Amino acid sequence: MKFTISFAMLVCLAQLQAQQIKIGIISDFEQSPKLNAIIDQVMFEIDQTTGPSRKVSLKDTSFGIGSIESAQRAYTQFEGQIDLVVAIGSISTKGLASISDLSIPVVALGIIDPKLQDIPYVNGTSGKPNFTYIWQTRKLEEELEAFHKIHDFNSVLVFVDEKAASTINGQKARNFIDSLSKKFNTELSIVPVGANVEEVVNQLPPQTDAAYFTVLLSQTESQAQLMIDQLNERKIPTFSGNARLMDYGVLGSMANENDLQQVIRKLAIMSDEIAAGADLSSIPVTLNTKDNLYVNVATAQKIRLPIPFEVLFTARLIGGNDRTVKTYSFEEVAEKALNANLNIKISYQDVELSKAQVKSVKANLLPSVESSLVASQINEERANAAFNNPEQALTAKLTFNQLLYSERAIAALKIAEYAQKAQEYKTEAEVLKVLFDTYKAYLNVLSAKTNVLIQKQNLSNTRKNKELAEIRVNLGTSNNTDIYRWESELAIANQSVIDAQTKMLTAKLQLNTLLANSLESDFEIEDLSLEGDLYKAFSQSPITEVVKTPETLKLVSDFLVAESQVRNPNEKAILESINAADRQLTQSKRMLYTPTIALQAQTSQIVGSSGVGSSIDAGAMALGITELQKNSWFAGISLSLPIFSGFSRKAAIQQSKINLYQLDHSQTLLDQQLELGVRASVLDLLSSKTNIRYSKSASESAQKNFELVQENYKQGQASITQLIDAQQSGLQASLASAFSIYEYIQAHLQIEFYVGSFIMLMPSNQVLDFNNRLQQYLNN
């Protein structure tokens, strides 16, 4: 009971002793739900940061400050009631900074540039007692540089909050703007923006081709949206130093999406330091945020502005997701290749040509019937009715030919049939090659996409490391050499991203070319993961499952070599070519002693005649001819055998033998190539399978090592060289791990290519037959 009472008394005593922190707000802006939400966040963050030993409360507020004098009057009214004043806005900040002796500590927000606003600034601090502020060190010059990468502008309007503009030293601002105009060879103009935003837009100079937004806190969301919509309708590119305007349709921004959270966080830390008795004049005022270039793709499409590749490759792209991009699977790409690839189509036409050639050769063995109509004229002296030779005649003829036996014709038909069969196998081999090339191109696109993602992550890590170096320089634990080195590394990382993006585009072009450009200009392909069905199918294949030891490796390799030399279409094609060459040799030998036998018959009919000899005359009648014979016919069998043809037949025999020797050597060479390909691919498969596991482990370890070294570098316990080495090791390990799955699948496809068929395209009964043959081979 005594313990409970004592504990309750201690709690009450702790509450009585808790330091009271009463905060007052002085703001340029009128009270609104949005501003109230920001103030609530500020109070919550300060309360969380200062801890239970201090009790934080919002004591008083003053909104809608429109002049330096009103800001000073509001501050005077807070005296004796407030422990800390938070000034929001340029006018409130300028008004309080102008008070020579501040009795209440002041932290100001909404600084544009202390030098342009004539606000106290000494070596990164305010240098003024009881006064400090948070300055997001945005550099208009750097942001305009980023804007210029997106759009080559000539006349830029810089929109500035009207209240903030009133606090800027006009001459200093003019000099600054003139220097920027000279640097970018453009016309820069400052345009104050108040409540009537529509009037501001309507009065834009006609030559305006770009607009830059500074932080416009006085304008409502609808007013900001109105300005941006009208600028987009006029096709005027826009840029902002405030990431939130990207949601309203601004084209680009060099900002951090967590800017406001970082400002509130720094304000809370400052408040805790002030409560602990810190000297406000020596508190650092700068807030170096992690800025990135953002580009709104949807806005670029809307205003029809082409974005340069360098920006597309390195910037963070938002929007533009309304357009549906077709995504193709591994199987869909294979089907596209079979239906669209031009090499396959050409090869199929070669098959049709070989079939036509067979028909053409076969025609020589079939009967032929030929009709003709001959008009003739002979000299009068030769014309004689007795010999049925009229001076002018029109004769119709019908000729019949049938080859009874010809070694050349019979061999030509058989050789053409072998050639047709060989062409069918060559076409099958061409299909196999195109599919394999397509699969490799698919995997190359995936590798390139993965490389882009990893290089972008490396770029992000490099940016973070540069920020750590800047923090170390600000703390005095390092010097600018680290920053210069990280700037160099940043340039290299940017170039690596650009190279990766370029290679990805090239890989996509190569894939689409194999598919006869049948895919859309902008397409995506499905990734292959360790959890995907395709990888599981490959990883669970009997080949992978069986190869466990050197003995089984050799057995499986022997089986696959034997399969390739029987089933590979190139092997089948060369066998048919050997058959054709062998038949050609047989023909050449038989031509030495076999004759050619043919049957021929012909009938002719004189259908018209005139002139001398076209009718019975006295001479014909004297010979007993009473009528003219207008029809004649003959039939006969011919047998021909060349006696001597200049040794051409022996030369043909020699050529046939040489051709046959060449084909034998080609078959042996193909056998060796297939054996080498199969055995090397099986080794690649074994290596790539183990590499998946080890490379993943190496990547995870390298990433943990990088994070540890990065934290040590942040704490000043590691050098820049150690961090760069750790980052590069992590980069290479990540790439190796990501590529390992693609290398494994490609090794598997390589084996199937050499064997002569892709399992994924085989019917289930053929797959079962293959598995049974493998198992039987292993058992025997």
CSV table of N, CA and C in Angstrom, one decimal, residues 633-740:
chain,number,residue,atom,x,y,z
A,633,TRP,N,0.9,-41.3,-140.8
A,633,TRP,CA,1.2,-41.6,-139.4
A,633,TRP,C,2.5,-42.5,-139.4
A,634,PHE,N,3.1,-42.5,-138.2
A,634,PHE,CA,4.2,-43.4,-138.0
A,634,PHE,C,4.3,-43.7,-136.5
A,635,ALA,N,4.9,-44.9,-136.2
A,635,ALA,CA,5.2,-45.3,-134.8
A,635,ALA,C,6.5,-46.1,-134.8
A,636,GLY,N,7.2,-45.9,-133.6
A,636,GLY,CA,8.5,-46.6,-133.5
A,636,GLY,C,9.1,-46.6,-132.1
A,637,ILE,N,10.1,-47.4,-131.9
A,637,ILE,CA,10.8,-47.5,-130.7
A,637,ILE,C,12.3,-47.2,-131.0
A,638,SER,N,12.8,-46.3,-130.1
A,638,SER,CA,14.2,-45.9,-130.3
A,638,SER,C,15.0,-46.4,-129.1
A,639,LEU,N,16.3,-46.8,-129.4
A,639,LEU,CA,17.2,-47.2,-128.4
A,639,LEU,C,18.5,-46.5,-128.7
A,640,SER,N,19.0,-45.8,-127.6
A,640,SER,CA,20.2,-45.0,-127.8
A,640,SER,C,21.2,-45.4,-126.7
A,641,LEU,N,22.5,-45.4,-127.1
A,641,LEU,CA,23.5,-45.7,-126.2
A,641,LEU,C,24.8,-44.9,-126.6
A,642,PRO,N,25.2,-43.9,-125.8
A,642,PRO,CA,26.4,-43.2,-126.2
A,642,PRO,C,27.6,-44.1,-126.3
A,643,ILE,N,28.3,-44.0,-127.4
A,643,ILE,CA,29.6,-44.7,-127.5
A,643,ILE,C,30.7,-44.0,-126.9
A,644,PHE,N,30.8,-42.7,-127.2
A,644,PHE,CA,31.9,-41.9,-126.7
A,644,PHE,C,31.4,-40.5,-126.4
A,645,SER,N,31.6,-40.0,-125.2
A,645,SER,CA,31.2,-38.7,-124.9
A,645,SER,C,32.3,-37.8,-124.2
A,646,GLY,N,33.5,-38.1,-124.7
A,646,GLY,CA,34.6,-37.3,-124.2
A,646,GLY,C,34.9,-37.5,-122.8
A,647,PHE,N,34.8,-38.8,-122.3
A,647,PHE,CA,35.1,-39.1,-120.9
A,647,PHE,C,34.2,-38.4,-119.8
A,648,SER,N,33.1,-37.8,-120.3
A,648,SER,CA,32.2,-37.1,-119.4
A,648,SER,C,31.6,-38.0,-118.3
A,649,ARG,N,31.3,-39.2,-118.8
A,649,ARG,CA,30.6,-40.2,-117.8
A,649,ARG,C,31.6,-40.6,-116.7
A,650,LYS,N,32.9,-40.8,-117.1
A,650,LYS,CA,33.8,-41.1,-116.0
A,650,LYS,C,34.1,-39.9,-115.1
A,651,ALA,N,34.0,-38.7,-115.7
A,651,ALA,CA,34.2,-37.5,-114.8
A,651,ALA,C,33.0,-37.4,-113.9
A,652,ALA,N,31.8,-37.8,-114.4
A,652,ALA,CA,30.6,-37.7,-113.5
A,652,ALA,C,30.7,-38.7,-112.4
A,653,ILE,N,31.3,-39.9,-112.6
A,653,ILE,CA,31.5,-40.9,-111.6
A,653,ILE,C,32.5,-40.3,-110.5
A,654,GLN,N,33.5,-39.7,-111.0
A,654,GLN,CA,34.5,-39.1,-110.0
A,654,GLN,C,33.9,-38.0,-109.2
A,655,GLN,N,33.1,-37.1,-109.8
A,655,GLN,CA,32.4,-36.1,-109.1
A,655,GLN,C,31.5,-36.6,-108.0
A,656,SER,N,30.7,-37.7,-108.4
A,656,SER,CA,29.8,-38.3,-107.5
A,656,SER,C,30.5,-38.8,-106.2
A,657,LYS,N,31.7,-39.5,-106.5
A,657,LYS,CA,32.4,-40.0,-105.4
A,657,LYS,C,33.0,-38.9,-104.5
A,658,ILE,N,33.5,-37.9,-105.1
A,658,ILE,CA,34.0,-36.7,-104.3
A,658,ILE,C,32.9,-36.1,-103.4
A,659,ASN,N,31.7,-36.0,-104.0
A,659,ASN,CA,30.6,-35.4,-103.3
A,659,ASN,C,30.2,-36.3,-102.2
A,660,LEU,N,30.2,-37.6,-102.4
A,660,LEU,CA,29.9,-38.6,-101.3
A,660,LEU,C,30.9,-38.5,-100.2
A,661,TYR,N,32.2,-38.4,-100.5
A,661,TYR,CA,33.2,-38.3,-99.5
A,661,TYR,C,33.0,-37.0,-98.7
A,662,GLN,N,32.7,-35.9,-99.4
A,662,GLN,CA,32.4,-34.6,-98.6
A,662,GLN,C,31.3,-34.8,-97.6
A,663,LEU,N,30.2,-35.4,-98.1
A,663,LEU,CA,29.1,-35.6,-97.2
A,663,LEU,C,29.4,-36.5,-96.0
A,664,ASP,N,30.2,-37.5,-96.3
A,664,ASP,CA,30.6,-38.4,-95.2
A,664,ASP,C,31.4,-37.6,-94.1
A,665,HIS,N,32.3,-36.8,-94.6
A,665,HIS,CA,33.1,-35.9,-93.7
A,665,HIS,C,32.2,-34.9,-93.0
A,666,SER,N,31.2,-34.4,-93.7
A,666,SER,CA,30.3,-33.4,-93.1
A,666,SER,C,29.5,-34.1,-92.0
A,667,GLN,N,29.1,-35.3,-92.3
A,667,GLN,CA,28.3,-36.0,-91.2
A,667,GLN,C,29.2,-36.3,-90.0
A,668,THR,N,30.5,-36.7,-90.2
A,668,THR,CA,31.4,-36.9,-89.1
A,668,THR,C,31.6,-35.6,-88.3
A,669,LEU,N,31.8,-34.5,-89.1
A,669,LEU,CA,32.0,-33.2,-88.4
A,669,LEU,C,30.7,-32.8,-87.6
A,670,LEU,N,29.5,-33.0,-88.2
A,670,LEU,CA,28.3,-32.7,-87.5
A,670,LEU,C,28.2,-33.5,-86.2
A,671,ASP,N,28.5,-34.8,-86.3
A,671,ASP,CA,28.5,-35.6,-85.1
A,671,ASP,C,29.4,-35.1,-84.0
A,672,GLN,N,30.6,-34.6,-84.4
A,672,GLN,CA,31.5,-34.1,-83.4
A,672,GLN,C,31.0,-32.8,-82.8
A,673,GLN,N,30.4,-31.9,-83.7
A,673,GLN,CA,29.9,-30.7,-83.2
A,673,GLN,C,28.7,-30.9,-82.2
A,674,LEU,N,27.8,-31.8,-82.6
A,674,LEU,CA,26.7,-32.1,-81.7
A,674,LEU,C,27.2,-32.7,-80.4
A,675,GLU,N,28.1,-33.6,-80.4
A,675,GLU,CA,28.7,-34.2,-79.2
A,675,GLU,C,29.3,-33.1,-78.3
A,676,LEU,N,30.1,-32.2,-78.9
A,676,LEU,CA,30.7,-31.1,-78.2
A,676,LEU,C,29.6,-30.2,-77.6
A,677,GLY,N,28.6,-29.9,-78.4
A,677,GLY,CA,27.6,-29.0,-77.9
A,677,GLY,C,26.8,-29.6,-76.8
A,678,VAL,N,26.4,-30.8,-76.9
A,678,VAL,CA,25.7,-31.5,-75.9
A,678,VAL,C,26.4,-31.6,-74.6
A,679,ARG,N,27.7,-32.1,-74.7
A,679,ARG,CA,28.5,-32.3,-73.4
A,679,ARG,C,28.8,-30.9,-72.8
A,680,ALA,N,29.1,-29.9,-73.5
A,680,ALA,CA,29.4,-28.6,-73.0
A,680,ALA,C,28.1,-28.0,-72.3
A,681,SER,N,26.9,-28.2,-73.0
A,681,SER,CA,25.7,-27.6,-72.5
A,681,SER,C,25.3,-28.3,-71.2
A,682,VAL,N,25.5,-29.6,-71.1
A,682,VAL,CA,25.2,-30.4,-69.8
A,682,VAL,C,26.1,-29.8,-68.7
A,683,LEU,N,27.3,-29.5,-69.0
A,683,LEU,CA,28.2,-28.9,-68.0
A,683,LEU,C,27.7,-27.5,-67.6
A,684,ASP,N,27.3,-26.8,-68.6
A,684,ASP,CA,26.7,-25.4,-68.3
A,684,ASP,C,25.5,-25.5,-67.5
A,685,LEU,N,24.7,-26.5,-67.7
A,685,LEU,CA,23.4,-26.7,-67.0
A,685,LEU,C,23.8,-27.0,-65.5
A,686,LEU,N,24.7,-27.9,-65.3
A,686,LEU,CA,25.1,-28.3,-64.0
A,686,LEU,C,25.7,-27.1,-63.2
A,687,SER,N,26.5,-26.3,-63.9
A,687,SER,CA,27.1,-25.1,-63.3
A,687,SER,C,26.1,-24.1,-63.0
A,688,SER,N,25.2,-23.8,-63.9
A,688,SER,CA,24.3,-22.7,-63.7
A,688,SER,C,23.2,-23.1,-62.7
A,689,LYS,N,22.9,-24.4,-62.5
A,689,LYS,CA,22.0,-24.8,-61.5
A,689,LYS,C,22.6,-24.5,-60.1
A,690,THR,N,23.8,-24.9,-59.9
A,690,THR,CA,24.4,-24.6,-58.6
A,690,THR,C,24.7,-23.1,-58.4
A,691,ASN,N,24.9,-22.4,-59.5
A,691,ASN,CA,25.2,-20.9,-59.4
A,691,ASN,C,23.9,-20.2,-58.9
A,692,ILE,N,22.7,-20.7,-59.2
A,692,ILE,CA,21.5,-20.0,-58.7
A,692,ILE,C,21.6,-19.9,-57.2
A,693,ARG,N,21.9,-21.0,-56.6
A,693,ARG,CA,21.8,-21.0,-55.1
A,693,ARG,C,23.0,-20.1,-54.5
A,694,TYR,N,24.2,-20.3,-55.1
A,694,TYR,CA,25.4,-19.6,-54.5
A,694,TYR,C,25.4,-18.2,-54.8
A,695,SER,N,24.9,-17.8,-56.0
A,695,SER,CA,24.9,-16.4,-56.4
A,695,SER,C,23.9,-15.6,-55.6
A,696,LYS,N,22.8,-16.3,-55.2
A,696,LYS,CA,21.7,-15.7,-54.4
A,696,LYS,C,22.3,-15.4,-53.0
A,697,SER,N,23.0,-16.4,-52.5
A,697,SER,CA,23.6,-16.3,-51.2
A,697,SER,C,24.7,-15.2,-51.2
A,698,ALA,N,25.5,-15.1,-52.2
A,698,ALA,CA,26.5,-14.1,-52.3
A,698,ALA,C,25.9,-12.7,-52.4
A,699,SER,N,24.8,-12.6,-53.2
A,699,SER,CA,24.1,-11.3,-53.3
A,699,SER,C,23.6,-10.8,-52.0
A,700,GLU,N,23.0,-11.7,-51.2
A,700,GLU,CA,22.4,-11.3,-49.9
A,700,GLU,C,23.5,-10.9,-49.0
A,701,SER,N,24.6,-11.6,-49.0
A,701,SER,CA,25.8,-11.3,-48.1
A,701,SER,C,26.4,-10.0,-48.5
A,702,ALA,N,26.5,-9.8,-49.9
A,702,ALA,CA,27.1,-8.5,-50.4
A,702,ALA,C,26.3,-7.3,-50.0
A,703,GLN,N,25.0,-7.5,-50.1
A,703,GLN,CA,24.1,-6.4,-49.7
A,703,GLN,C,24.1,-6.1,-48.2
A,704,LYS,N,24.2,-7.1,-47.4
A,704,LYS,CA,24.4,-6.9,-46.0
A,704,LYS,C,25.7,-6.2,-45.7
A,705,ASN,N,26.7,-6.6,-46.3
A,705,ASN,CA,28.0,-6.0,-46.2
A,705,ASN,C,28.0,-4.5,-46.6
A,706,PHE,N,27.4,-4.3,-47.7
A,706,PHE,CA,27.3,-2.9,-48.2
A,706,PHE,C,26.5,-2.0,-47.2
A,707,GLU,N,25.4,-2.5,-46.7
A,707,GLU,CA,24.7,-1.7,-45.7
A,707,GLU,C,25.5,-1.4,-44.4
A,708,LEU,N,26.2,-2.4,-44.0
A,708,LEU,CA,27.1,-2.2,-42.8
A,708,LEU,C,28.2,-1.2,-43.1
A,709,VAL,N,28.9,-1.3,-44.2
A,709,VAL,CA,29.9,-0.4,-44.6
A,709,VAL,C,29.4,1.0,-44.8
A,710,GLN,N,28.2,1.1,-45.4
A,710,GLN,CA,27.5,2.4,-45.6
A,710,GLN,C,27.2,3.1,-44.2
A,711,GLU,N,26.7,2.3,-43.3
A,711,GLU,CA,26.5,2.8,-41.9
A,711,GLU,C,27.8,3.2,-41.2
A,712,ASN,N,28.8,2.4,-41.4
A,712,ASN,CA,30.1,2.8,-40.8
A,712,ASN,C,30.7,4.0,-41.5
A,713,TYR,N,30.5,4.2,-42.8
A,713,TYR,CA,30.9,5.4,-43.5
A,713,TYR,C,30.2,6.6,-42.9
A,714,LYS,N,28.9,6.4,-42.7
A,714,LYS,CA,28.1,7.5,-42.1
A,714,LYS,C,28.6,7.9,-40.8
A,715,GLN,N,29.0,6.9,-40.0
A,715,GLN,CA,29.6,7.2,-38.7
A,715,GLN,C,31.0,7.6,-38.7
A,716,GLY,N,31.6,7.7,-39.8
A,716,GLY,CA,33.1,8.0,-39.9
A,716,GLY,C,34.0,6.9,-39.6
A,717,GLN,N,33.5,5.6,-39.6
A,717,GLN,CA,34.3,4.5,-39.3
A,717,GLN,C,34.8,3.7,-40.5
A,718,ALA,N,34.5,4.2,-41.7
A,718,ALA,CA,34.9,3.5,-42.9
A,718,ALA,C,35.3,4.5,-43.9
A,719,SER,N,36.2,4.2,-44.8
A,719,SER,CA,36.7,5.1,-45.8
A,719,SER,C,35.8,5.1,-47.0
A,720,ILE,N,36.0,6.1,-47.9
A,720,ILE,CA,35.2,6.1,-49.1
A,720,ILE,C,35.6,4.9,-50.0
A,721,THR,N,36.8,4.5,-50.0
A,721,THR,CA,37.3,3.4,-50.8
A,721,THR,C,36.6,2.1,-50.4
A,722,GLN,N,36.5,1.9,-49.1
A,722,GLN,CA,35.8,0.7,-48.6
A,722,GLN,C,34.3,0.7,-49.0
A,723,LEU,N,33.7,1.9,-49.0
A,723,LEU,CA,32.3,1.9,-49.3
A,723,LEU,C,32.1,1.7,-50.8
A,724,ILE,N,33.0,2.3,-51.6
A,724,ILE,CA,32.9,2.1,-53.1
A,724,ILE,C,33.1,0.6,-53.4
A,725,ASP,N,34.1,0.0,-52.8
A,725,ASP,CA,34.3,-1.4,-53.0
A,725,ASP,C,33.1,-2.3,-52.6
A,726,ALA,N,32.5,-2.0,-51.5
A,726,ALA,CA,31.4,-2.7,-51.0
A,726,ALA,C,30.2,-2.5,-51.9
A,727,GLN,N,30.0,-1.3,-52.4
A,727,GLN,CA,28.9,-1.0,-53.4
A,727,GLN,C,29.1,-1.8,-54.7
A,728,GLN,N,30.3,-1.7,-55.2
A,728,GLN,CA,30.6,-2.4,-56.5
A,728,GLN,C,30.5,-3.9,-56.3
A,729,SER,N,30.9,-4.5,-55.2
A,729,SER,CA,30.7,-5.9,-54.9
A,729,SER,C,29.3,-6.3,-54.9
A,730,GLY,N,28.5,-5.4,-54.2
A,730,GLY,CA,27.1,-5.7,-54.1
A,730,GLY,C,26.4,-5.6,-55.5
A,731,LEU,N,26.9,-4.6,-56.3
A,731,LEU,CA,26.3,-4.5,-57.7
A,731,LEU,C,26.6,-5.7,-58.5
A,732,GLN,N,27.8,-6.2,-58.5
A,732,GLN,CA,28.2,-7.4,-59.3
A,732,GLN,C,27.5,-8.6,-58.8
A,733,ALA,N,27.4,-8.8,-57.5
A,733,ALA,CA,26.7,-9.9,-56.9
A,733,ALA,C,25.2,-9.9,-57.3
A,734,SER,N,24.6,-8.8,-57.2
A,734,SER,CA,23.2,-8.6,-57.6
A,734,SER,C,23.0,-9.0,-59.0
A,735,LEU,N,23.8,-8.5,-59.9
A,735,LEU,CA,23.7,-8.9,-61.3
A,735,LEU,C,23.9,-10.4,-61.6
A,736,ALA,N,24.9,-10.9,-60.9
A,736,ALA,CA,25.2,-12.4,-61.1
A,736,ALA,C,24.0,-13.2,-60.6
A,737,SER,N,23.4,-12.8,-59.5
A,737,SER,CA,22.3,-13.5,-58.9
A,737,SER,C,21.0,-13.4,-59.9
A,738,ALA,N,20.8,-12.2,-60.4
A,738,ALA,CA,19.7,-12.0,-61.2
A,738,ALA,C,19.8,-12.8,-62.5
A,739,PHE,N,21.0,-12.8,-63.1
A,739,PHE,CA,21.2,-13.4,-64.4
A,739,PHE,C,21.3,-15.0,-64.3
A,740,SER,N,21.5,-15.5,-63.1
A,740,SER,CA,21.7,-17.0,-63.0
A,740,SER,C,20.6,-17.8,-63.4
